[in-house]
PDB file of C-alpha atoms in Angstrom:
ATOM      1  CA  LEU C  47      -3.281   6.719   6.688  1.00 96.00           C
ATOM      2  CA  VAL C  48      -5.529   9.190   5.916  1.00 96.00           C
ATOM      3  CA  GLY C  49      -4.651  12.843   5.972  1.00 93.00           C
ATOM      4  CA  LEU C  50      -1.690  15.665   5.428  1.00 94.00           C
ATOM      5  CA  LEU C  51       1.257  12.923   4.841  1.00 96.00           C
ATOM      6  CA  GLN C  52       4.006  14.741   6.372  1.00 94.00           C
ATOM      7  CA  ARG C  53       6.961  13.009   7.792  1.00 93.00           C
ATOM      8  CA  ARG C  54       5.745  13.169  11.462  1.00 94.00           C
ATOM      9  CA  LYS C  55       2.836  10.822  10.007  1.00 95.00           C
ATOM     10  CA  GLY C  56       5.441   7.908   9.646  1.00 95.00           C
ATOM     11  CA  LEU C  57       4.653   6.821   6.010  1.00 97.00           C
ATOM     12  CA  GLN C  58       8.030   5.341   5.509  1.00 96.00           C
ATOM     13  CA  THR C  59       7.261   3.122   8.281  1.00 97.00           C
ATOM     14  CA  PHE C  60       3.592   2.165   7.283  1.00 97.00           C
ATOM     15  CA  LEU C  61       5.081   1.587   3.752  1.00 96.00           C
ATOM     16  CA  ARG C  62       7.590  -0.719   4.976  1.00 96.00           C
ATOM     17  CA  SER C  63       5.350  -2.337   7.139  1.00 96.00           C
ATOM     18  CA  ILE C  64       2.573  -3.060   5.136  1.00 95.00           C
ATOM     19  CA  GLN C  65       5.034  -4.677   2.116  1.00 92.00           C
ATOM     20  CA  LEU C  66       5.229  -7.586   5.076  1.00 94.00           C
ATOM     21  CA  LEU C  67       1.533  -8.229   5.613  1.00 92.00           C
ATOM     22  CA  ASP C  68      -0.435 -11.031   3.570  1.00 88.00           C
ATOM     23  CA  PRO C  69      -2.227  -9.040   0.492  1.00 85.00           C
ATOM     24  CA  LYS C  70      -4.919 -11.758   0.883  1.00 85.00           C
ATOM     25  CA  LYS C  71      -6.171 -10.414   4.300  1.00 86.00           C
ATOM     26  CA  THR C  72      -5.393  -6.696   3.843  1.00 90.00           C
ATOM     27  CA  TYR C  73      -6.381  -3.826   1.523  1.00 92.00           C
ATOM     28  CA  ILE C  74      -4.637  -0.725   2.365  1.00 94.00           C
ATOM     29  CA  LEU C  75      -6.092   2.501   1.886  1.00 95.00           C
ATOM     30  CA  VAL C  76      -3.443   5.874   1.882  1.00 96.00           C
ATOM     31  CA  ALA C  77      -5.235   9.021   1.462  1.00 96.00           C
ATOM     32  CA  GLY C  78      -4.273  12.574   1.735  1.00 96.00           C
ATOM     33  CA  HIS C  79      -1.275  15.082   0.203  1.00 97.00           C
ATOM     34  CA  LEU C  80       1.751  13.986   0.083  1.00 97.00           C
ATOM     35  CA  PRO C  81       4.761  16.854   0.265  1.00 96.00           C
ATOM     36  CA  LEU C  82       7.189  15.031  -1.168  1.00 95.00           C
ATOM     37  CA  HIS C  83       9.486  18.390  -0.814  1.00 95.00           C
ATOM     38  CA  ASP C  84       9.629  17.553   3.127  1.00 94.00           C
ATOM     39  CA  TYR C  85      11.501  14.551   2.507  1.00 96.00           C
ATOM     40  CA  SER C  86      14.682  13.719   1.920  1.00 95.00           C
ATOM     41  CA  ALA C  87      15.900  12.540  -1.743  1.00 97.00           C
ATOM     42  CA  GLU C  88      16.609   8.980  -0.744  1.00 97.00           C
ATOM     43  CA  ALA C  89      13.133   9.049   1.250  1.00 96.00           C
ATOM     44  CA  GLN C  90      11.282  10.529  -2.081  1.00 96.00           C
ATOM     45  CA  LYS C  91      12.835   7.947  -3.855  1.00 97.00           C
ATOM     46  CA  GLU C  92      11.903   5.057  -0.869  1.00 96.00           C
ATOM     47  CA  ILE C  93       8.540   6.326  -1.206  1.00 96.00           C
ATOM     48  CA  LYS C  94       7.497   6.559  -4.642  1.00 95.00           C
ATOM     49  CA  SER C  95       9.367   3.053  -5.341  1.00 94.00           C
ATOM     50  CA  SER C  96       7.298   1.616  -2.928  1.00 93.00           C
ATOM     51  CA  MET C  97       3.565   2.832  -4.087  1.00 93.00           C
ATOM     52  CA  ALA C  98       4.246   1.968  -7.666  1.00 91.00           C
ATOM     53  CA  ALA C  99       5.762  -1.427  -6.643  1.00 88.00           C
ATOM     54  CA  MET C 100       2.184  -1.936  -4.626  1.00 87.00           C
ATOM     55  CA  ASN C 101      -0.460   0.212  -6.179  1.00 70.00           C
ATOM     56  CA  GLY C 102      -2.830  -2.588  -7.320  1.00 74.00           C
ATOM     57  CA  ALA C 103      -5.832  -4.547  -6.311  1.00 72.00           C
ATOM     58  CA  ASP C 104      -4.877  -4.840  -2.743  1.00 89.00           C
ATOM     59  CA  HIS C 105      -3.507  -1.397  -2.332  1.00 91.00           C
ATOM     60  CA  HIS C 106      -4.888   1.926  -3.311  1.00 91.00           C
ATOM     61  CA  PHE C 107      -3.000   5.582  -3.010  1.00 93.00           C
ATOM     62  CA  GLU C 108      -4.794   8.717  -3.276  1.00 93.00           C
ATOM     63  CA  LEU C 109      -2.286  11.565  -2.768  1.00 95.00           C
ATOM     64  CA  ASP C 110      -4.360  14.939  -3.599  1.00 94.00           C
ATOM     65  CA  TYR C 111      -5.162  17.290  -0.923  1.00 95.00           C
ATOM     66  CA  ILE C 112      -8.394  16.869   0.423  1.00 95.00           C
ATOM     67  CA  ASP C 113     -10.161  20.259   1.086  1.00 93.00           C
ATOM     68  CA  ASP C 114     -13.578  18.956   2.281  1.00 95.00           C
ATOM     69  CA  PRO C 115     -13.479  17.584   5.866  1.00 93.00           C
ATOM     70  CA  ARG C 116     -16.383  15.389   4.617  1.00 95.00           C
ATOM     71  CA  GLU C 117     -14.230  13.415   2.313  1.00 96.00           C
ATOM     72  CA  VAL C 118     -11.770  13.141   5.042  1.00 96.00           C
ATOM     73  CA  ASN C 119     -14.493  11.444   7.065  1.00 96.00           C
ATOM     74  CA  ALA C 120     -15.885   9.227   4.184  1.00 97.00           C
ATOM     75  CA  TYR C 121     -12.441   7.923   4.162  1.00 97.00           C
ATOM     76  CA  ILE C 122     -12.035   7.543   7.291  1.00 97.00           C
ATOM     77  CA  ASN C 123     -15.627   5.699   7.638  1.00 96.00           C
ATOM     78  CA  LEU C 124     -14.149   3.326   4.851  1.00 95.00           C
ATOM     79  CA  CYS C 125     -11.361   2.165   6.875  1.00 96.00           C
ATOM     80  CA  ASP C 126     -11.854  -0.679   9.472  1.00 96.00           C
ATOM     81  CA  VAL C 127      -8.050   0.533  11.204  1.00 97.00           C
ATOM     82  CA  LEU C 128      -6.538   3.673  11.329  1.00 98.00           C
ATOM     83  CA  TYR C 129      -2.570   4.242  11.370  1.00 97.00           C
ATOM     84  CA  LEU C 130      -1.439   6.768  13.543  1.00 97.00           C
ATOM     85  CA  CYS C 131       2.031   5.733  14.316  1.00 96.00           C
ATOM     86  CA  TYR C 132       3.159   9.772  14.274  1.00 95.00           C
ATOM     87  CA  GLU C 133       7.099  10.010  14.914  1.00 94.00           C
ATOM     88  CA  LYS C 134       8.199  12.379  17.354  1.00 92.00           C
ATOM     89  CA  PHE C 135       4.503  13.918  17.366  1.00 92.00           C
ATOM     90  CA  TYR C 136       3.803  14.613  21.297  1.00 90.00           C
ATOM     91  CA  TYR C 137       0.543  15.830  20.800  1.00 89.00           C
ATOM     92  CA  SER C 138      -3.251  14.547  19.988  1.00 89.00           C
ATOM     93  CA  SER C 139      -4.700  14.407  16.477  1.00 91.00           C
ATOM     94  CA  GLY C 140      -7.868  15.405  15.169  1.00 91.00           C
ATOM     95  CA  ILE C 141      -7.814  11.948  13.469  1.00 94.00           C
ATOM     96  CA  LEU C 142      -8.091  10.137  16.624  1.00 95.00           C
ATOM     97  CA  THR C 143     -11.418  11.813  17.549  1.00 94.00           C
ATOM     98  CA  LYS C 144     -12.581  11.029  14.481  1.00 95.00           C
ATOM     99  CA  ALA C 145     -11.600   7.426  14.763  1.00 96.00           C
ATOM    100  CA  ALA C 146     -13.370   7.537  18.008  1.00 96.00           C
ATOM    101  CA  ILE C 147     -16.520   8.898  16.775  1.00 95.00           C
ATOM    102  CA  PHE C 148     -16.745   6.313  13.831  1.00 97.00           C
ATOM    103  CA  LYS C 149     -15.373   3.903  16.259  1.00 97.00           C
ATOM    104  CA  LYS C 150     -12.480   2.494  14.007  1.00 98.00           C
ATOM    105  CA  PRO C 151      -9.889   0.873  16.424  1.00 98.00           C
ATOM    106  CA  VAL C 152      -6.437   2.635  15.602  1.00 98.00           C
ATOM    107  CA  ILE C 153      -2.475   1.874  15.758  1.00 98.00           C
ATOM    108  CA  VAL C 154      -0.523   4.579  17.363  1.00 97.00           C
ATOM    109  CA  SER C 155       2.860   5.141  18.499  1.00 96.00           C
ATOM    110  CA  LYS C 156       3.079   4.165  22.418  1.00 95.00           C
ATOM    111  CA  GLY C 157       3.706   7.295  25.087  1.00 89.00           C
ATOM    112  CA  TYR C 158       3.100  10.543  23.840  1.00 92.00           C
ATOM    113  CA  CYS C 159      -0.369  12.087  24.172  1.00 94.00           C
ATOM    114  CA  MET C 160      -2.134  10.026  21.790  1.00 95.00           C
ATOM    115  CA  GLY C 161      -0.721   6.450  23.111  1.00 96.00           C
ATOM    116  CA  GLU C 162      -1.982   7.707  26.772  1.00 96.00           C
ATOM    117  CA  ARG C 163      -5.559   8.471  25.242  1.00 96.00           C
ATOM    118  CA  VAL C 164      -5.615   5.474  23.196  1.00 97.00           C
ATOM    119  CA  GLU C 165      -4.343   3.005  26.381  1.00 97.00           C
ATOM    120  CA  LYS C 166      -6.602   5.098  28.349  1.00 97.00           C
ATOM    121  CA  TYR C 167     -10.022   4.742  26.229  1.00 97.00           C
ATOM    122  CA  ARG C 168      -8.761   1.085  24.998  1.00 98.00           C
ATOM    123  CA  LEU C 169      -9.212   2.925  21.127  1.00 98.00           C
ATOM    124  CA  GLY C 170      -6.909   0.405  19.925  1.00 98.00           C
ATOM    125  CA  LEU C 171      -3.312  -0.665  20.205  1.00 98.00           C
ATOM    126  CA  THR C 172       0.186   0.825  20.430  1.00 98.00           C
ATOM    127  CA  VAL C 173       3.262  -0.258  19.742  1.00 98.00           C
ATOM    128  CA  GLN C 174       6.931   1.437  19.929  1.00 96.00           C
ATOM    129  CA  GLU C 175       7.711   4.324  17.229  1.00 94.00           C
ATOM    130  CA  LYS C 176       9.138   3.157  13.956  1.00 95.00           C
ATOM    131  CA  ASN C 177       9.062  -0.985  15.272  1.00 97.00           C
ATOM    132  CA  ILE C 178       8.207  -2.789  11.863  1.00 97.00           C
ATOM    133  CA  PRO C 179       7.845  -6.102  13.702  1.00 98.00           C
ATOM    134  CA  ARG C 180       5.361  -4.882  16.149  1.00 97.00           C
ATOM    135  CA  ILE C 181       3.275  -2.647  13.708  1.00 98.00           C
ATOM    136  CA  VAL C 182       3.293  -5.572  11.890  1.00 97.00           C
ATOM    137  CA  ALA C 183       1.872  -7.979  14.433  1.00 97.00           C
ATOM    138  CA  ALA C 184      -0.636  -5.349  15.419  1.00 98.00           C
ATOM    139  CA  LEU C 185      -1.860  -4.616  11.785  1.00 96.00           C
ATOM    140  CA  GLU C 186      -2.453  -8.418  11.590  1.00 95.00           C
ATOM    141  CA  ILE C 187      -4.283  -8.528  15.027  1.00 96.00           C
ATOM    142  CA  LEU C 188      -6.411  -5.592  13.705  1.00 96.00           C
ATOM    143  CA  SER C 189      -6.682  -7.286  10.082  1.00 92.00           C
ATOM    144  CA  ASP C 190      -8.957 -10.110  12.142  1.00 93.00           C
ATOM    145  CA  LYS C 191     -12.703  -9.111  12.141  1.00 95.00           C
ATOM    146  CA  GLU C 192     -13.282 -10.552  15.838  1.00 97.00           C
ATOM    147  CA  SER C 193     -10.334  -8.916  16.783  1.00 96.00           C
ATOM    148  CA  ARG C 194     -11.601  -5.322  15.496  1.00 96.00           C
ATOM    149  CA  GLU C 195     -15.054  -6.042  17.131  1.00 97.00           C
ATOM    150  CA  LYS C 196     -13.672  -6.938  20.799  1.00 97.00           C
ATOM    151  CA  ILE C 197     -11.795  -3.586  20.642  1.00 97.00           C
ATOM    152  CA  VAL C 198     -14.532  -1.360  19.532  1.00 96.00           C
ATOM    153  CA  GLU C 199     -16.941  -3.433  22.267  1.00 97.00           C
ATOM    154  CA  ASP C 200     -14.650  -3.267  24.937  1.00 97.00           C
ATOM    155  CA  GLY C 201     -13.522   0.483  23.971  1.00 97.00           C
ATOM    156  CA  ARG C 202     -14.717   3.971  25.149  1.00 97.00           C
ATOM    157  CA  PHE C 203     -15.099   5.390  22.033  1.00 96.00           C
ATOM    158  CA  GLN C 204     -18.196   7.541  22.750  1.00 94.00           C
ATOM    159  CA  GLU C 205     -16.572   8.848  25.895  1.00 94.00           C
ATOM    160  CA  TYR C 206     -13.296   9.933  24.180  1.00 94.00           C
ATOM    161  CA  ALA C 207     -15.491  11.405  21.109  1.00 92.00           C
ATOM    162  CA  ALA C 208     -17.438  13.406  24.205  1.00 89.00           C
ATOM    163  CA  PHE C 209     -14.104  14.784  25.669  1.00 85.00           C
ATOM    164  CA  HIS C 210     -14.077  16.504  22.096  1.00 73.00           C
ATOM    165  CA  SER C 211     -16.980  17.316  21.542  1.00 72.00           C
ATOM    166  CA  ILE C 212     -18.114  21.143  21.144  1.00 72.00           C
ATOM    167  CA  GLU C 213     -20.014  21.176  24.171  1.00 76.00           C
ATOM    168  CA  ASN C 214     -16.774  20.223  26.173  1.00 64.00           C
ATOM    169  CA  LEU C 215     -14.706  22.806  24.369  1.00 72.00           C
ATOM    170  CA  GLU C 216     -17.213  25.611  25.151  1.00 77.00           C
ATOM    171  CA  SER C 217     -17.460  24.454  28.843  1.00 76.00           C
ATOM    172  CA  VAL C 218     -13.595  24.221  29.281  1.00 68.00           C
ATOM    173  CA  PHE C 219     -12.988  27.936  27.212  1.00 73.00           C
ATOM    174  CA  LYS C 220     -16.075  29.245  29.815  1.00 77.00           C
ATOM    175  CA  ARG C 221     -13.954  28.023  32.662  1.00 77.00           C
ATOM    176  CA  VAL C 222     -10.603  29.172  31.222  1.00 77.00           C
ATOM    177  CA  LEU C 223     -12.191  32.884  30.612  1.00 78.00           C
ATOM    178  CA  GLU C 224     -13.761  32.649  34.192  1.00 78.00           C
ATOM    179  CA  LEU C 225     -10.345  31.985  35.839  1.00 65.00           C
ATOM    180  CA  SER C 226      -8.864  34.734  33.686  1.00 60.00           C
ATOM    181  CA  THR C 227     -11.642  37.236  35.169  1.00 63.00           C
ATOM    182  CA  ASN C 228     -11.027  36.194  38.525  1.00 62.00           C
ATOM    183  CA  GLU C 229      -7.561  36.538  38.541  1.00 63.00           C
ATOM    184  CA  ARG C 230      -7.637  39.874  37.023  1.00 64.00           C
ATOM    185  CA  ASN C 231     -10.192  41.179  39.602  1.00 65.00           C
ATOM    186  CA  GLN C 232      -7.529  39.965  42.463  1.00 65.00           C
TER     187      GLN C 232
END
């Protein structure tokens, strides 16, 4: 789990899920600024307690703000799988684009924009939001090297990355500006 660790990122669900994984088969990295003040007092207590209990040989928590995009990219590139099961998040994420660029399978919340894109481009697995048994199952599947390799082989990572390229963005902006100009001229 990489990036700004706001409530919508599903940190609590992630922490509850990873506690159920076999620590001999996984190494967990959580990197990014954790704005604890955004969480309730009860949630803060749970997060601190979970992280304190897990930090060690098979878990690492780096909870500082990452101001250098190259460092974010390095963390993403270091991971085998990215957890993007955002909660009540209807949009896409730059992290999903970075995952596609680095060909990293993802686990995202089913439905919403990211879930639809992951299914369409076969970038990983989708699970129901906050469904810990399904999240654990997805994490276990993607902990298997052969499963990950199969997703990367079958996925359309390059196509998704190209969809979000600067060249494509320029083309889209140009079309929008042309439409806007044409509407004013009519």
